[in-house]
Short mmCIF file of C-alpha atoms in Angstrom, two decimals:
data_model
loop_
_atom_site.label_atom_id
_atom_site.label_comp_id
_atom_site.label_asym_id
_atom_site.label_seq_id
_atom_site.Cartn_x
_atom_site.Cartn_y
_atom_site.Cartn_z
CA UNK A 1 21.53 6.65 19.65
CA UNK A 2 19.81 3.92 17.57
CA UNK A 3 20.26 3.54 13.86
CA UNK A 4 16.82 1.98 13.14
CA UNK A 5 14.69 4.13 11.52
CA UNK A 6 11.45 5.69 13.24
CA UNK A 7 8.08 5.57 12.22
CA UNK A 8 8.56 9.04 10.24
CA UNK A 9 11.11 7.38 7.95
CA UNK A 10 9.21 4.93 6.89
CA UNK A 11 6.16 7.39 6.34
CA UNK A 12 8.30 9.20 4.31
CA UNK A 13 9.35 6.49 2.31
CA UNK A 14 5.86 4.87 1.89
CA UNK A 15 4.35 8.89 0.84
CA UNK A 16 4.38 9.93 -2.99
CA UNK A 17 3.20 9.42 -6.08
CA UNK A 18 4.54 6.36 -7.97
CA UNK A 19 4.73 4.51 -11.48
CA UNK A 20 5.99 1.51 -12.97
CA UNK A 21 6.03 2.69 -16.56
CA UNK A 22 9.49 0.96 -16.90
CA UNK A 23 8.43 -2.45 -15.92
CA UNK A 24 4.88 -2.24 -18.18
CA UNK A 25 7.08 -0.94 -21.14
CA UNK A 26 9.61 -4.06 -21.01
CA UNK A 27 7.14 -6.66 -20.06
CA UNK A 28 3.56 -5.21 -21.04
CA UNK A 29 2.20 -8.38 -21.20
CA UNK A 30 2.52 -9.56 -17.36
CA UNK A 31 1.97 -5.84 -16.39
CA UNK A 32 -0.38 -3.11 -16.83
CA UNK A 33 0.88 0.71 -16.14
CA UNK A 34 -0.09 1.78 -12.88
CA UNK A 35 0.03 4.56 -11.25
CA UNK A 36 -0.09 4.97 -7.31
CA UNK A 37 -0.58 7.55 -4.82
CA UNK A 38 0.15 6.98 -0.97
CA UNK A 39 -0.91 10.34 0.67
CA UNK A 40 -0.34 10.70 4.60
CA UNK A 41 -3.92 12.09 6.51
CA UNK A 42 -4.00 12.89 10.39
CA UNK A 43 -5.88 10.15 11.79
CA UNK A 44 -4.55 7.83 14.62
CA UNK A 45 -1.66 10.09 14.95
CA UNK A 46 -1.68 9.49 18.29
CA UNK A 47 0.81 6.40 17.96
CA UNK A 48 0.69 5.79 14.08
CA UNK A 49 1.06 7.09 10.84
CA UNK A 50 -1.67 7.05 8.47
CA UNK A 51 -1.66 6.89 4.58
CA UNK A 52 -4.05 6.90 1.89
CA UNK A 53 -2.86 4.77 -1.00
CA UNK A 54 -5.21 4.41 -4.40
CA UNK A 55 -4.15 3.35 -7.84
CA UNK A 56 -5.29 3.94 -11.74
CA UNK A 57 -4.27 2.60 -14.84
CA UNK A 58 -2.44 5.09 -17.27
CA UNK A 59 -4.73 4.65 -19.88
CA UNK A 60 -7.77 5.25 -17.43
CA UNK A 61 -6.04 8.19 -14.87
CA UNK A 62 -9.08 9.58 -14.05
CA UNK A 63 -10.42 6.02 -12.71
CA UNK A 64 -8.71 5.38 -9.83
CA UNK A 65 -9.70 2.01 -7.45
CA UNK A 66 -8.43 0.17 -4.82
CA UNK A 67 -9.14 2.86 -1.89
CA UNK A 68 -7.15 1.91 1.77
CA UNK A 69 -6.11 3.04 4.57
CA UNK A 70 -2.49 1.82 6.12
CA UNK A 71 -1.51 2.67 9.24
CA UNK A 72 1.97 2.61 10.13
CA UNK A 73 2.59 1.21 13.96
CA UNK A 74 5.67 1.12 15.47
CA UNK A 75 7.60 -2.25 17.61
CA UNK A 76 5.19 -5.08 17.80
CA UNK A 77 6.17 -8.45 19.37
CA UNK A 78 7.09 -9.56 15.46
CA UNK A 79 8.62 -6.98 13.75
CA UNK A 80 9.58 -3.38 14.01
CA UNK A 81 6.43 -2.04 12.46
CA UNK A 82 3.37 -3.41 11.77
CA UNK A 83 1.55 -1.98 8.66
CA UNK A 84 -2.83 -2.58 9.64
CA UNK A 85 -4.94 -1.74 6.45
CA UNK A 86 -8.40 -0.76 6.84
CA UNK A 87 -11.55 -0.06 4.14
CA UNK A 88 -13.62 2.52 3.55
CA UNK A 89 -17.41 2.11 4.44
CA UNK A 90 -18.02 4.45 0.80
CA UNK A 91 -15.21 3.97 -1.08
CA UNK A 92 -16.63 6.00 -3.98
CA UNK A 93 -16.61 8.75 -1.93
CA UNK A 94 -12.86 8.94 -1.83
CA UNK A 95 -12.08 8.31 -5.51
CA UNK A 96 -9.80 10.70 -6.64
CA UNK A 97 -8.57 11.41 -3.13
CA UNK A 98 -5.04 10.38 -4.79
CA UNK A 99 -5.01 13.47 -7.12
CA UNK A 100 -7.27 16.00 -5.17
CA UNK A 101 -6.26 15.14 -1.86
CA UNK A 102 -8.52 17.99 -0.35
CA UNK A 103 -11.13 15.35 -0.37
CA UNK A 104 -9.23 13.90 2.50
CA UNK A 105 -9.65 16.68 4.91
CA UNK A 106 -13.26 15.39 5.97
CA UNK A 107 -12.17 11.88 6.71
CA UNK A 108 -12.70 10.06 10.11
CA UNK A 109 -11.94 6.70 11.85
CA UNK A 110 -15.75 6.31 11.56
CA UNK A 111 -15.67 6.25 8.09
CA UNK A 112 -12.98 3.29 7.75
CA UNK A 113 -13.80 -0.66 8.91
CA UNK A 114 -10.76 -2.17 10.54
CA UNK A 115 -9.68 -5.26 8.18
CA UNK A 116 -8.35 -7.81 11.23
CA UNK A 117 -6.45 -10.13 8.75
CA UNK A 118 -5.21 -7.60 6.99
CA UNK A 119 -1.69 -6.88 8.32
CA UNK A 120 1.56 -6.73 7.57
CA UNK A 121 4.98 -7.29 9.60
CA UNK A 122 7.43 -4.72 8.61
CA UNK A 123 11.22 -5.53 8.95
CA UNK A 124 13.88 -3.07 8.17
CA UNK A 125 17.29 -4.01 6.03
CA UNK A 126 20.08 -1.45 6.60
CA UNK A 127 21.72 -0.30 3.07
CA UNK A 128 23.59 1.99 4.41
CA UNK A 129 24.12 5.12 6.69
CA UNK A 130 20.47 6.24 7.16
CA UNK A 131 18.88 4.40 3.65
CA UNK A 132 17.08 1.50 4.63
CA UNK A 133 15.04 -1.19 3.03
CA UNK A 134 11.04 -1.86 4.42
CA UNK A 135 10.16 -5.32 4.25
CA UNK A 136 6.33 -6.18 4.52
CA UNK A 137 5.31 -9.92 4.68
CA UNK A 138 1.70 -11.19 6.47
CA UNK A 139 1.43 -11.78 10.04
CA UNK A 140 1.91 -15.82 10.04
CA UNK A 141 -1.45 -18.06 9.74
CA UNK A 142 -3.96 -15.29 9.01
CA UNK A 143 -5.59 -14.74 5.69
CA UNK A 144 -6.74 -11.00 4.62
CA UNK A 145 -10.52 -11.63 3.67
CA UNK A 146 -13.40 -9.13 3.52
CA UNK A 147 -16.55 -8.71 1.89
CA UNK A 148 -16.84 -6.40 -0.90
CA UNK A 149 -20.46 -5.95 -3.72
CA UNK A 150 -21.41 -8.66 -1.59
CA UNK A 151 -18.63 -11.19 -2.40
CA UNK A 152 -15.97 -12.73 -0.05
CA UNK A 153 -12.64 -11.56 -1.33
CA UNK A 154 -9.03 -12.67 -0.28
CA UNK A 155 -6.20 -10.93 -1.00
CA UNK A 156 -2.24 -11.95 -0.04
CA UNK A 157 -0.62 -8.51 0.94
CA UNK A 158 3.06 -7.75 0.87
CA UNK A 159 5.79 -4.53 -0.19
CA UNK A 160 9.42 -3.34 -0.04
CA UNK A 161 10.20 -0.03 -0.05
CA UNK A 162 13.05 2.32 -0.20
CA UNK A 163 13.73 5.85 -0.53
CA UNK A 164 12.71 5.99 -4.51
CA UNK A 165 10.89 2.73 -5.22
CA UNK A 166 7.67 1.04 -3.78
CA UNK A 167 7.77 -2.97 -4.89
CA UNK A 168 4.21 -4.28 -4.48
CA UNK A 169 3.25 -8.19 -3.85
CA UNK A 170 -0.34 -7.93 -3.39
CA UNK A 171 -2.34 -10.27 -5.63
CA UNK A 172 -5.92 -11.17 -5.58
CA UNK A 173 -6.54 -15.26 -4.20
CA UNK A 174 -9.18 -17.71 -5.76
CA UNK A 175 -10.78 -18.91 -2.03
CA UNK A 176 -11.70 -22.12 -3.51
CA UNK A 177 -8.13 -23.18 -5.65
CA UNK A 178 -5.98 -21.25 -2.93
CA UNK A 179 -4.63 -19.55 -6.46
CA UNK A 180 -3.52 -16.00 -7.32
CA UNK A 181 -6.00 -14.06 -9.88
CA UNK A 182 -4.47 -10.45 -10.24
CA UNK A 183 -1.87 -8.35 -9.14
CA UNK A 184 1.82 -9.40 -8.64
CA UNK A 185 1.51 -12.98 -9.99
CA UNK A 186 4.69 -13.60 -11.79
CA UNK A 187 6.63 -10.92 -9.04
CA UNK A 188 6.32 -7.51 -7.61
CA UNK A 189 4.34 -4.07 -9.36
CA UNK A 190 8.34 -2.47 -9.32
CA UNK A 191 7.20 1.31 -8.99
CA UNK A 192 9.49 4.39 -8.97
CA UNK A 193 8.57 7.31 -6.76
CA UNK A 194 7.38 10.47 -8.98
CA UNK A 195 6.85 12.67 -6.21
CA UNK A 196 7.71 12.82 -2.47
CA UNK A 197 4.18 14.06 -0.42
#
């Protein structure tokens, strides 16, 4: 029997709602208070798993952003998993989907655009018997671009996650100075997982 973990561990880790109050409280000038909701939905479930992740400031809870779609695939030629994001043709139509995840009943693959640069190699570290560590780096030489309010956007896409915390490394890229503008620029969003969905 294998000891590596199957694509419902990892779904399991990756699902809740999460918060890095600690890390804004001790260094609120590097990081804003987030919270984060990865909620699985029954698409692709065919040879996936599928989550809907969307964030909000604290101060602005009821303005959530960054709507997504990962889906979870298991043994590809680099890694063990291989984490594919993809957009949402409306996003506004799926703000709030975080919180009132009823919204997400209605949602199909035709409503999502496939974002081909946008994936992740997943790697497992063992911690011990059955706790594990994810590790999500980008696929080498591919850049995660996309058009979005009719701008080209770039954005460097990474995680680790355990059973209780999510560490994100995604940061926004300046195409032209090949520098980070937002996000995890001085080292991962460290989030602790609120809630297990």
């Amino acid at each position: 029997m294998s000891s590596l973990p199957t694509l419902n561990t990892i779904a399991k880790y990756l699902a809740g709602e999460f918060e890095n109050k600690e890390q804004a409280l001790s260094e609120p000038a590097w990081y804003v208070n987030l919270r984060m909701w990865q909620r699985p939905v029954p698409l692709f479930q065919e040879d996936s798993v599928t989550l809907f992740a969307e964030q909000a400031n604290v101060l602005n809870i009821e303005q959530p952003y960054r709507q997504r779609i990962m889906r979870i695939t298991a043994s590809t030629v680099q890694a063990e998993f291989k984490a594919q994001f993809y957009m949402f043709k409306s996003p506004s139509a799926w703000r709030g989907a975080g919180v009132d995840y009823t919204l997400l009943n209605a949602l199909t693959p035709e409503q999502l655009d496939i974002l081909p640069g946008c994936a992740l190699m997943v790697n497992t570290e063992i911690l011990a018997q059955n706790k594990y560590k994810f590790i999500a780096k980008p696929i080498p030489d591919t850049h995660c671009t996309f058009n979005y309010a009719g701008n080209t956007v770039e954005v460097s896409l990474g995680f680790e996650a355990t059973e209780k915390e999510f560490f994100s490394y995604d940061k926004g890229i300046d195409i032209e100075t090949r520098k980070a503008t937002w996000g995890a620029i001085l080292g991962p969003y460290r989030y602790t997982k609120l809630q297990q969905y």
